[in-house]
Coordinates of C-alpha atoms in Angstrom, one line a residue:
M1 CA 15.8 -11.3 4.3
S2 CA 19.0 -11.5 6.4
L3 CA 18.9 -14.3 8.9
L4 CA 20.6 -14.7 12.3
I5 CA 20.0 -17.9 14.2
F6 CA 20.0 -18.2 18.0
V7 CA 19.1 -21.6 19.4
F8 CA 18.7 -23.1 22.9
L9 CA 20.6 -26.3 22.8
R10 CA 23.0 -28.1 25.0
S11 CA 25.5 -28.3 22.2
L12 CA 25.1 -27.1 18.7
L13 CA 27.2 -29.9 17.2
F14 CA 25.3 -32.4 19.3
S15 CA 22.1 -31.0 17.9
L16 CA 23.2 -31.3 14.3
F17 CA 25.0 -34.6 14.3
F18 CA 23.5 -36.7 17.1
R19 CA 19.8 -36.0 17.0
A20 CA 17.1 -37.3 14.7
I21 CA 15.5 -33.9 14.3
S22 CA 16.7 -30.4 14.9
P23 CA 14.9 -27.0 15.1
F24 CA 16.2 -26.3 11.6
Q25 CA 14.7 -29.4 10.2
I26 CA 11.4 -28.6 11.9
G27 CA 11.6 -25.2 10.2
C28 CA 12.2 -27.0 6.9
I29 CA 9.3 -29.5 7.3
C30 CA 6.8 -27.0 8.7
N31 CA 7.3 -24.7 5.7
N32 CA 5.5 -23.9 2.5
A33 CA 8.3 -22.0 0.7
I34 CA 9.7 -23.7 -2.4
L35 CA 12.8 -23.3 -4.5
Q36 CA 12.0 -22.9 -8.2
D37 CA 14.4 -21.8 -11.0
G38 CA 16.9 -20.9 -8.3
K39 CA 14.5 -18.5 -6.6
L40 CA 12.7 -18.9 -3.3
H41 CA 8.9 -18.4 -3.5
G42 CA 6.8 -18.0 -0.4
Q43 CA 6.6 -15.9 2.8
P44 CA 9.9 -14.2 3.7
T45 CA 10.1 -15.9 7.0
E46 CA 9.7 -19.4 5.6
G47 CA 12.0 -18.5 2.7
A48 CA 14.7 -17.6 5.2
L49 CA 14.3 -20.9 7.0
L50 CA 14.4 -22.8 3.8
R51 CA 17.5 -21.0 2.7
L52 CA 19.2 -21.9 6.0
A53 CA 18.2 -25.5 5.5
L54 CA 19.8 -25.5 2.0
Q55 CA 23.0 -24.1 3.4
L56 CA 23.0 -26.7 6.2
R57 CA 22.4 -29.4 3.6
I58 CA 19.2 -30.6 5.5
A59 CA 16.6 -29.4 3.0
D60 CA 16.1 -33.0 1.9
T61 CA 14.4 -33.7 5.2
R62 CA 11.1 -32.9 3.5
Q63 CA 11.5 -36.0 1.4
L64 CA 11.4 -38.2 4.6
Y65 CA 7.9 -37.1 5.5
S66 CA 4.5 -36.9 3.8
R67 CA 2.2 -34.2 5.0
V68 CA -1.2 -35.4 6.2
H69 CA -2.7 -32.1 7.4
E70 CA -1.8 -28.5 7.9
W71 CA -3.0 -25.9 10.4
S72 CA -2.0 -22.7 8.7
F73 CA -0.6 -19.7 10.5
S74 CA -3.1 -17.0 11.5
S75 CA -3.0 -13.8 13.5
E76 CA -5.2 -15.5 16.1
T77 CA -3.2 -18.7 16.6
K78 CA 0.2 -17.2 15.8
M79 CA 1.5 -20.6 14.9
M80 CA 1.7 -23.1 12.1
M81 CA 1.5 -26.9 12.6
V82 CA 1.6 -29.9 10.3
S83 CA 1.1 -33.6 10.8
C84 CA 3.3 -35.9 8.8
L85 CA 4.1 -39.6 8.3
R86 CA 7.5 -41.1 7.7
N87 CA 8.0 -42.3 4.1
G88 CA 10.0 -45.4 5.2
Q89 CA 13.3 -44.3 3.6
T90 CA 15.7 -44.4 6.6
P91 CA 17.0 -47.2 8.8
L92 CA 15.0 -45.8 11.7
D93 CA 11.7 -46.8 10.0
V94 CA 13.0 -50.4 9.9
L95 CA 14.5 -50.7 13.3
L96 CA 11.8 -48.7 15.1
P97 CA 8.6 -49.2 13.1
E98 CA 6.2 -48.7 16.1
Q99 CA 7.7 -45.3 16.8
Y100 CA 7.4 -43.9 13.2
A101 CA 4.0 -45.5 12.2
A102 CA 2.0 -42.8 14.0
P103 CA 1.9 -39.2 12.6
T104 CA 4.3 -36.7 14.0
Y105 CA 3.3 -33.1 14.6
F106 CA 5.7 -30.3 13.8
A107 CA 5.0 -26.7 14.9
K108 CA 6.6 -23.3 14.7
G109 CA 5.3 -19.9 15.8
A110 CA 5.2 -17.4 18.6
V111 CA 7.1 -18.5 21.7
D112 CA 4.3 -18.2 24.2
R113 CA 1.8 -20.1 21.9
I114 CA 4.3 -22.9 21.3
L115 CA 5.2 -23.2 25.0
Q116 CA 1.5 -23.6 25.8
R117 CA 1.5 -26.8 23.8
C118 CA 4.8 -28.2 25.1
A119 CA 5.0 -30.7 27.9
Y120 CA 8.7 -31.7 27.3
V121 CA 12.0 -30.2 26.4
Q122 CA 14.7 -31.8 24.3
S123 CA 17.6 -30.6 26.4
L124 CA 17.7 -29.0 29.9
P125 CA 20.7 -26.6 29.8
I126 CA 19.9 -23.3 28.1
Q127 CA 22.7 -22.1 25.8
T128 CA 22.8 -19.6 23.0
A129 CA 24.7 -20.4 19.9
T130 CA 25.2 -18.3 16.7
I131 CA 25.1 -20.3 13.5
P132 CA 27.9 -19.3 11.1
H133 CA 26.9 -18.1 7.7
P134 CA 27.2 -20.0 5.5
L135 CA 27.7 -23.5 6.9
R136 CA 28.7 -26.4 4.7
F137 CA 28.3 -30.0 5.8
K138 CA 29.0 -32.8 3.4
E139 CA 26.5 -35.1 5.2
L140 CA 24.7 -35.4 8.4
P141 CA 25.2 -38.9 9.8
D142 CA 22.3 -41.0 11.1
C143 CA 22.3 -42.1 14.6
L144 CA 20.0 -44.5 16.3
H145 CA 20.5 -43.1 19.8
Q146 CA 18.1 -40.2 20.6
Q147 CA 18.3 -38.4 23.9
P148 CA 14.9 -38.8 25.6
P149 CA 13.1 -35.5 26.3
Y150 CA 12.8 -34.0 29.8
P151 CA 9.6 -32.7 31.3
M152 CA 8.9 -29.0 30.8
T153 CA 9.2 -27.2 34.1
A154 CA 7.9 -23.7 35.1
D155 CA 11.4 -22.5 35.7
Y156 CA 12.5 -23.6 32.2
R157 CA 9.5 -22.0 30.6
T158 CA 10.3 -18.7 32.4
A159 CA 13.9 -18.9 31.3
V160 CA 12.8 -19.5 27.7
L161 CA 10.5 -16.5 27.7
A162 CA 13.2 -14.3 29.3
E163 CA 15.7 -15.4 26.6
A164 CA 13.1 -14.7 23.9
A165 CA 12.6 -11.2 25.3
T166 CA 16.4 -10.7 25.2
L167 CA 16.5 -11.7 21.5
G168 CA 13.5 -9.6 20.8
S169 CA 15.2 -6.5 22.3
L170 CA 17.9 -7.0 19.6
G171 CA 15.3 -6.5 16.9
L172 CA 14.9 -10.2 16.1
R173 CA 11.7 -11.9 15.3
V174 CA 11.7 -14.9 17.6
L175 CA 10.1 -18.3 16.6
A176 CA 9.8 -21.4 18.7
F177 CA 10.0 -25.0 17.3
A178 CA 8.5 -28.2 18.7
D179 CA 7.4 -31.7 17.6
G180 CA 5.8 -34.7 19.0
S181 CA 3.2 -37.4 18.6
D182 CA 0.5 -35.4 20.6
P183 CA -0.3 -31.9 19.4
D184 CA -1.0 -30.8 23.0
Q185 CA 2.1 -32.4 24.5
L186 CA 4.9 -31.4 22.1
T187 CA 8.6 -31.4 22.8
F188 CA 10.3 -28.0 22.7
H189 CA 13.5 -27.9 20.6
G190 CA 14.7 -24.4 20.5
L191 CA 14.3 -20.8 19.3
V192 CA 15.2 -19.1 16.1
G193 CA 15.7 -15.4 15.7
L194 CA 15.2 -13.8 12.3
L195 CA 16.5 -10.3 11.5
D196 CA 14.9 -8.4 8.8
P197 CA 16.8 -5.1 8.8
P198 CA 14.9 -2.0 7.6
R199 CA 15.8 -0.6 4.2
S200 CA 18.3 2.1 4.2
G201 CA 16.9 5.5 4.4
V202 CA 13.6 4.5 6.2
D203 CA 14.7 6.2 9.5
L204 CA 15.5 9.4 7.6
C205 CA 12.2 9.1 5.9
V206 CA 10.3 8.8 9.2
R207 CA 12.2 11.8 10.6
T208 CA 11.3 13.9 7.5
L209 CA 7.6 12.9 7.9
H210 CA 7.7 14.0 11.5
E211 CA 9.1 17.4 10.4
S212 CA 6.3 17.6 7.9
G213 CA 3.6 17.1 10.5
V214 CA 2.9 13.5 9.7
R215 CA 2.5 11.1 12.5
V216 CA 3.6 7.6 11.8
V217 CA 2.5 4.6 13.9
M218 CA 3.6 1.0 13.7
I219 CA 1.1 -1.9 14.0
T220 CA 2.8 -5.3 14.1
G221 CA 2.2 -8.9 15.1
D222 CA 5.7 -9.1 16.7
A223 CA 6.3 -9.2 20.4
L224 CA 6.7 -6.0 22.5
E225 CA 10.5 -6.2 22.7
T226 CA 10.9 -6.8 19.0
A227 CA 8.5 -4.0 18.1
R228 CA 10.3 -1.6 20.4
A229 CA 13.7 -2.4 19.0
I230 CA 12.5 -2.0 15.4
G231 CA 10.7 1.2 16.3
S232 CA 13.9 2.6 17.9
R233 CA 15.9 1.8 14.7
L234 CA 13.3 3.6 12.7
S235 CA 13.3 6.7 14.9
L236 CA 9.7 6.3 15.8
Y237 CA 9.9 5.0 19.3
R238 CA 11.6 6.6 22.3
P239 CA 11.9 5.3 25.8
G240 CA 8.7 6.2 27.6
D241 CA 6.5 6.2 24.6
Y242 CA 3.2 4.3 25.0
C243 CA 2.6 0.9 23.5
L244 CA -0.7 -1.1 23.2
S245 CA -1.1 -4.9 22.7
G246 CA -3.8 -6.5 20.6
E247 CA -5.4 -7.9 23.8
E248 CA -5.6 -4.5 25.3
V249 CA -7.2 -3.1 22.2
D250 CA -9.8 -5.8 22.4
Q251 CA -10.5 -4.9 26.0
L252 CA -10.9 -1.2 25.4
S253 CA -14.1 0.3 24.0
V254 CA -14.0 2.6 21.0
A255 CA -14.4 5.6 23.2
A256 CA -11.6 4.5 25.6
L257 CA -9.4 3.6 22.6
R258 CA -9.8 7.1 21.2
T259 CA -8.2 8.6 24.2
R260 CA -5.3 6.2 24.1
V261 CA -4.3 6.3 20.4
H262 CA -3.1 9.9 20.6
N263 CA -0.1 8.9 22.8
C264 CA 0.5 5.4 21.4
T265 CA 3.4 4.8 19.0
I266 CA 3.4 1.0 18.7
F267 CA 0.6 -1.5 18.6
Y268 CA 2.1 -5.0 19.1
R269 CA 0.7 -8.5 18.8
S270 CA -2.0 -7.1 16.7
G271 CA -4.2 -8.8 14.1
P272 CA -6.5 -7.7 11.3
R273 CA -9.4 -7.0 13.5
H274 CA -7.2 -4.8 15.8
K275 CA -6.1 -2.8 12.7
C276 CA -9.7 -2.1 11.8
K277 CA -10.5 -1.0 15.3
I278 CA -7.5 1.3 15.5
V279 CA -8.3 2.9 12.2
K280 CA -11.9 3.6 13.2
A281 CA -10.7 5.0 16.6
L282 CA -8.4 7.4 14.8
Q283 CA -11.1 8.4 12.3
H284 CA -13.5 9.1 15.2
C285 CA -10.9 11.6 16.4
G286 CA -11.4 13.5 13.2
L287 CA -8.1 12.4 11.7
V288 CA -7.4 11.3 8.1
V289 CA -5.8 7.9 8.2
A290 CA -3.7 6.1 5.7
M291 CA -2.6 2.5 6.1
T292 CA -0.2 0.1 4.4
G293 CA -0.7 -3.6 4.0
D294 CA 0.2 -6.6 1.8
G295 CA -1.8 -9.6 3.0
V296 CA -5.4 -10.8 2.4
N297 CA -6.1 -10.1 6.1
D298 CA -5.2 -6.4 5.6
A299 CA -7.9 -5.9 2.9
V300 CA -10.6 -4.9 5.4
A301 CA -8.4 -2.4 7.2
L302 CA -7.2 -0.9 3.9
K303 CA -10.8 -0.5 2.8
S304 CA -11.8 1.1 6.1
S305 CA -8.9 3.7 6.1
D306 CA -9.2 7.0 4.2
I307 CA -6.2 6.1 2.1
G308 CA -5.3 2.4 1.6
V309 CA -1.7 1.8 0.4
A310 CA -0.9 -1.7 -0.9
M311 CA 2.4 -3.3 -1.6
G312 CA 2.7 -3.9 -5.4
D313 CA 5.5 -6.5 -5.3
S314 CA 4.7 -8.6 -2.2
G315 CA 1.0 -7.7 -1.9
T316 CA -1.8 -10.0 -2.8
D317 CA -4.4 -9.3 -5.5
V318 CA -7.1 -8.8 -2.9
C319 CA -5.0 -6.3 -1.0
R320 CA -4.3 -4.3 -4.2
E321 CA -7.9 -4.3 -5.2
A322 CA -8.9 -2.9 -1.7
S323 CA -6.4 -0.2 -1.7
D324 CA -6.3 3.3 -3.2
I325 CA -2.6 3.5 -3.9
V326 CA -0.2 0.7 -4.9
L327 CA 3.6 1.0 -4.1
L328 CA 5.3 -0.8 -7.0
D329 CA 8.7 -1.0 -5.2
D330 CA 7.3 -1.9 -1.7
N331 CA 9.5 0.9 -0.3
F332 CA 8.2 3.0 2.6
S333 CA 10.3 6.0 1.3
T334 CA 8.0 6.1 -1.7
I335 CA 5.2 7.2 0.6
L336 CA 7.3 10.2 1.6
A337 CA 7.8 11.0 -2.1
A338 CA 4.0 10.6 -2.7
I339 CA 3.3 13.1 0.1
E340 CA 5.8 15.5 -1.2
E341 CA 4.4 15.2 -4.7
G342 CA 0.9 15.7 -3.3
K343 CA 1.8 18.8 -1.4
S344 CA 3.7 20.1 -4.5
I345 CA 0.7 19.5 -6.7
F346 CA -1.7 21.2 -4.3
H347 CA 0.7 24.1 -4.0
N348 CA 0.9 24.5 -7.7
I349 CA -2.9 24.3 -8.0
R350 CA -3.1 27.2 -5.5
N351 CA -0.6 29.2 -7.5
F352 CA -2.5 28.5 -10.8
V353 CA -5.9 29.5 -9.3
G354 CA -4.4 32.6 -7.6
F355 CA -2.8 33.8 -10.8
Q356 CA -5.9 33.2 -12.9
L357 CA -8.2 34.8 -10.3
S358 CA -6.1 37.9 -9.9
T359 CA -5.9 38.5 -13.7
S360 CA -9.6 37.9 -14.2
I361 CA -10.6 40.1 -11.3
A362 CA -8.3 42.8 -12.5
A363 CA -9.7 42.7 -16.1
L364 CA -13.3 42.7 -14.9
T365 CA -12.7 45.4 -12.3
L366 CA -11.0 47.6 -14.9
I367 CA -13.8 47.5 -17.4
A368 CA -16.5 47.9 -14.6
L369 CA -14.7 50.9 -13.2
C370 CA -14.5 52.6 -16.5
T371 CA -18.2 51.9 -17.1
L372 CA -19.2 53.3 -13.7
L373 CA -17.1 56.4 -14.4
S374 CA -18.7 56.8 -17.8
L375 CA -15.4 56.4 -19.5
P376 CA -14.7 54.7 -22.8
T377 CA -13.8 51.0 -22.7
P378 CA -10.0 50.7 -22.2
L379 CA -9.8 47.4 -24.1
N380 CA -11.6 46.2 -27.1
A381 CA -13.0 42.7 -27.6
M382 CA -10.0 41.3 -29.5
Q383 CA -7.6 42.5 -26.9
I384 CA -9.6 41.0 -24.0
L385 CA -9.7 37.6 -25.9
F386 CA -6.0 37.9 -26.5
I387 CA -5.3 38.4 -22.8
N388 CA -7.6 35.6 -21.6
I389 CA -6.5 33.0 -24.1
L390 CA -2.9 33.7 -25.1
M391 CA -1.6 35.8 -22.3
D392 CA -3.1 34.0 -19.3
G393 CA -3.1 30.4 -20.6
P394 CA 0.6 29.4 -21.2
P395 CA 2.0 31.1 -18.1
A396 CA -0.8 29.6 -15.9
Q397 CA -0.2 26.1 -17.2
S398 CA 3.6 26.4 -16.7
L399 CA 2.9 27.2 -13.0
G400 CA 1.5 23.6 -12.7
V401 CA 4.9 22.1 -13.4
E402 CA 6.8 24.2 -10.8
A403 CA 9.4 22.1 -8.9
P404 CA 8.6 21.1 -5.3
D405 CA 9.3 23.8 -2.8
E406 CA 11.3 22.6 0.3
L407 CA 9.4 25.0 2.5
V408 CA 6.0 23.8 1.2
I409 CA 7.0 20.2 1.7
K410 CA 7.8 20.8 5.4
Q411 CA 4.5 22.5 6.1
P412 CA 2.1 20.6 8.2
P413 CA -0.8 18.8 6.5
R414 CA -3.8 21.0 5.8
R415 CA -7.2 20.2 7.2
A416 CA -9.6 18.3 4.9
Q417 CA -12.1 21.1 5.4
D418 CA -9.8 23.9 4.4
P419 CA -10.7 25.4 1.1
I420 CA -8.1 26.0 -1.7
L421 CA -8.9 29.7 -1.6
D422 CA -8.1 30.5 2.0
R423 CA -7.9 33.9 3.5
R424 CA -4.2 34.4 2.8
L425 CA -4.5 33.4 -0.9
M426 CA -7.5 35.6 -1.4
T427 CA -5.6 38.5 0.2
N428 CA -2.7 38.0 -2.2
V429 CA -5.2 37.8 -5.1
L430 CA -6.9 41.0 -4.2
I431 CA -3.6 42.8 -3.6
A432 CA -2.3 41.8 -7.0
A433 CA -5.6 42.6 -8.7
S434 CA -5.7 46.0 -7.0
I435 CA -2.2 46.9 -8.2
I436 CA -2.9 45.8 -11.8
V437 CA -6.2 47.7 -11.9
G438 CA -4.6 50.8 -10.3
G439 CA -1.5 50.8 -12.6
T440 CA -3.5 50.1 -15.8
F441 CA -6.2 52.6 -15.1
W442 CA -3.6 55.3 -14.4
I443 CA -2.0 54.7 -17.8
F444 CA -5.4 54.8 -19.5
W445 CA -6.3 58.0 -17.6
L446 CA -3.0 59.7 -18.7
E447 CA -3.3 58.7 -22.3
M448 CA -6.9 59.9 -22.7
A449 CA -6.3 63.3 -21.2
D450 CA -7.8 64.8 -24.4
N451 CA -11.1 62.9 -23.7
H452 CA -10.6 61.0 -27.0
V453 CA -9.7 57.3 -27.2
T454 CA -7.0 56.6 -29.9
P455 CA -5.3 53.4 -30.9
R456 CA -2.3 54.6 -28.9
D457 CA -4.4 54.9 -25.8
T458 CA -5.7 51.3 -26.1
T459 CA -2.2 50.1 -27.1
M460 CA -0.6 51.6 -24.0
T461 CA -3.4 50.2 -21.8
F462 CA -3.3 46.8 -23.5
T463 CA 0.4 46.5 -23.2
C464 CA 0.5 47.7 -19.6
F465 CA -2.1 45.1 -18.6
V466 CA -0.1 42.3 -20.4
L467 CA 3.1 43.3 -18.7
F468 CA 1.4 43.4 -15.4
D469 CA 0.1 39.9 -16.2
M470 CA 3.6 38.5 -16.8
F471 CA 5.1 40.0 -13.6
N472 CA 2.1 38.8 -11.7
A473 CA 2.7 35.2 -13.0
L474 CA 6.3 35.5 -11.9
S475 CA 5.3 36.4 -8.4
F476 CA 2.8 33.6 -8.2
R477 CA 5.4 30.9 -8.7
S478 CA 5.6 30.7 -4.9
Q479 CA 3.4 32.0 -2.2
K480 CA 6.1 32.2 0.5
K481 CA 9.5 31.9 -1.0
S482 CA 11.3 34.7 -2.9
I483 CA 11.7 34.2 -6.6
F484 CA 15.4 35.1 -6.2
S485 CA 15.9 32.2 -3.8
I486 CA 13.9 29.8 -6.0
G487 CA 15.8 30.8 -9.1
L488 CA 14.6 32.5 -12.2
T489 CA 15.6 29.6 -14.5
T490 CA 14.4 26.6 -12.4
N491 CA 11.1 26.4 -14.4
R492 CA 12.1 26.4 -18.0
M493 CA 8.6 25.9 -19.2
F494 CA 7.5 29.1 -17.4
L495 CA 10.3 31.0 -19.1
I496 CA 9.3 29.7 -22.5
A497 CA 5.7 30.5 -21.9
V498 CA 6.5 34.0 -20.8
A499 CA 8.9 34.5 -23.7
L500 CA 6.3 33.3 -26.3
S501 CA 3.6 35.6 -24.7
L502 CA 5.8 38.6 -24.9
F503 CA 6.8 37.8 -28.4
G504 CA 3.2 37.5 -29.4
Q505 CA 2.5 40.9 -27.7
L506 CA 5.3 42.5 -29.8
L507 CA 3.8 41.1 -32.9
V508 CA 0.4 42.5 -32.1
I509 CA 2.0 45.9 -31.5
Y510 CA 4.5 46.2 -34.4
L511 CA 3.2 43.8 -37.1
P512 CA 0.9 45.8 -39.5
P513 CA -1.6 43.1 -40.3
L514 CA -2.1 42.4 -36.5
Q515 CA -2.3 46.1 -35.8
K516 CA -5.4 46.3 -38.0
V517 CA -7.0 43.3 -36.2
F518 CA -6.3 44.4 -32.7
Q519 CA -6.4 48.2 -33.4
T520 CA -3.0 48.9 -32.0
E521 CA 0.0 51.1 -33.1
S522 CA 3.7 51.0 -32.5
L523 CA 5.1 52.2 -29.2
S524 CA 8.5 53.9 -28.6
F525 CA 11.3 52.4 -26.6
I526 CA 10.6 55.0 -23.9
D527 CA 7.0 53.9 -23.7
L528 CA 8.1 50.3 -23.2
I529 CA 10.5 51.2 -20.5
L530 CA 7.8 53.2 -18.7
L531 CA 5.4 50.3 -18.8
V532 CA 7.9 47.8 -17.6
C533 CA 8.9 49.9 -14.6
L534 CA 5.3 50.5 -13.7
S535 CA 4.1 46.9 -14.2
S536 CA 7.0 45.4 -12.2
S537 CA 5.6 47.0 -9.1
V538 CA 3.2 44.1 -8.6
F539 CA 6.3 41.8 -8.5
F540 CA 8.3 43.8 -6.0
I541 CA 5.4 44.4 -3.7
S542 CA 4.8 40.7 -3.8
E543 CA 8.4 40.0 -2.9
L544 CA 8.1 42.4 0.1
R545 CA 5.0 40.6 1.3
K546 CA 6.8 37.2 1.0
L547 CA 9.7 38.4 3.1
T548 CA 7.3 39.3 5.9
C549 CA 5.2 36.1 5.5
F550 CA 8.3 33.9 5.4
H551 CA 9.5 35.0 8.8
S552 CA 6.1 34.8 10.3
W553 CA 5.7 31.2 9.0
R554 CA 8.9 29.7 10.4
L555 CA 7.7 29.7 14.0
P556 CA 4.8 27.3 13.6
K557 CA 7.1 24.9 11.6
L558 CA 9.2 24.4 14.8
C559 CA 6.2 23.5 16.8
F560 CA 5.3 20.7 14.3
S561 CA 8.8 19.3 14.4
F562 CA 8.2 17.8 17.8
R563 CA 4.5 17.2 17.6
S564 CA 4.7 14.0 15.6
R565 CA 7.3 11.5 16.7
N566 CA 6.2 8.0 15.7
G567 CA 6.4 5.1 13.1
A568 CA 6.2 2.6 10.2
R569 CA 4.1 -0.1 8.7
Y570 CA 0.9 1.9 9.4
F571 CA 0.9 5.6 9.2
K572 CA -1.6 8.4 10.0
L573 CA -1.7 12.0 8.9
D574 CA -2.7 14.6 11.5
D575 CA -5.0 16.3 9.0
N576 CA -4.6 15.3 5.4
M577 CA -2.4 13.5 3.0
V578 CA -1.3 16.6 1.2

């Protein structure tokens, strides 16, 4: 975590060298992060504060105090406080024993929550200073003279809140620091702003999700200004977008919240109970919701969502157990990759099912048609088994490893109620099956003009059906994109499967032992050319249909590009993950 420090002090050097305690020392004392084997362990915020203390050479401040009690940070209190006793290791303990015998309270947290407990302020003038990085001090001299605190006034409190809002608008997470002998009358020492820049590529990922019809919403515990600044950097917030606070979520009923979540892009100052309420409101709108989380408090919301996504690196065990998906690299961009992979898998499943159905329907229809017309069976049992097992299997399986299609990825999410076999796919299946049946039956009718079924008749019919099968598999590689734009060689497994199937067909036709088994005979080169030209019709008709469908499909895509303009940390799909 990168760290930028902004403090309210009369003078930075005065704070570091002529005060007994500084905001940085409070951040070091009120801290549970540890340095072990050269690595920081703990929360990122506390780790950043401890790293700064190490650079300022004030990390040994912890050794001056023994912790008596700790009030841990929570989403409700939004602050952490500890009570400590001096260990008697400095001259101050000897010269001022009555002052350091009582416990001292150190607190850090949200600015408004800390100010509620502050009755004094360490210095009156408000100045902003930027701490250089890194700072190196050989030692911090002790000084017995400590400036007495001033009473906290309403004007000063307003000025502090205004300055905190200014820092938040820069995308900084602002923390306030205070100490004192009374936990309800603390002395305010200053503010610290922490900058945790988004990973590179997250804004591009969010824009791509918007184009894919995925709406992304941010739920955060930060202040409004900080949330807006981060949302703007992530391309999920625009001026004028609606934001809701955790308190407003508490005040709204589920029915009222359902009408507000549609236009809300950022939920700020939100806790675990707010996340659950937001998830349920979105689900009541008929939407499929996915949520990310890493803490124990996120477990309930992750379990309530349709798709819980946990952080694998920084996430807790409870969080990972409650989730459905674990991101091993804690990278939001991985979610985009998962959505793309899901859409690609679903697209390939549709292609597989469509190809298998068209071939099976064609074979069943061909045999049924001949039976109804009192014609001999065009295919014998061995040939039918050969088609179903060896001709359909390998090409169909190779369709499952087709590379992701860019046009498919940018399609909006489908509805959860939509079946795999929709009207468009069934239309494509029936068209392909009709062409296969028509072409194969025509060849069979021509060959048996003498009303006698010979091995040549069944061989021509058998080979015609197999070639129709191969061209049909080629056309089902994509439902909307031309094969020539995809590339004939992009799916090498498909090429190998088709090549092996055609080689097996040639063996069945020309190898004498197999000719006896399958009751076939050799065909001339002219016969093969005729069958290839006829069977390729299913491919070219499919290409013509794709050309028409592609142009008709581009218009809805533009509508979805502006329909979903929102955020990170928590995300929701308009209809379905895939």
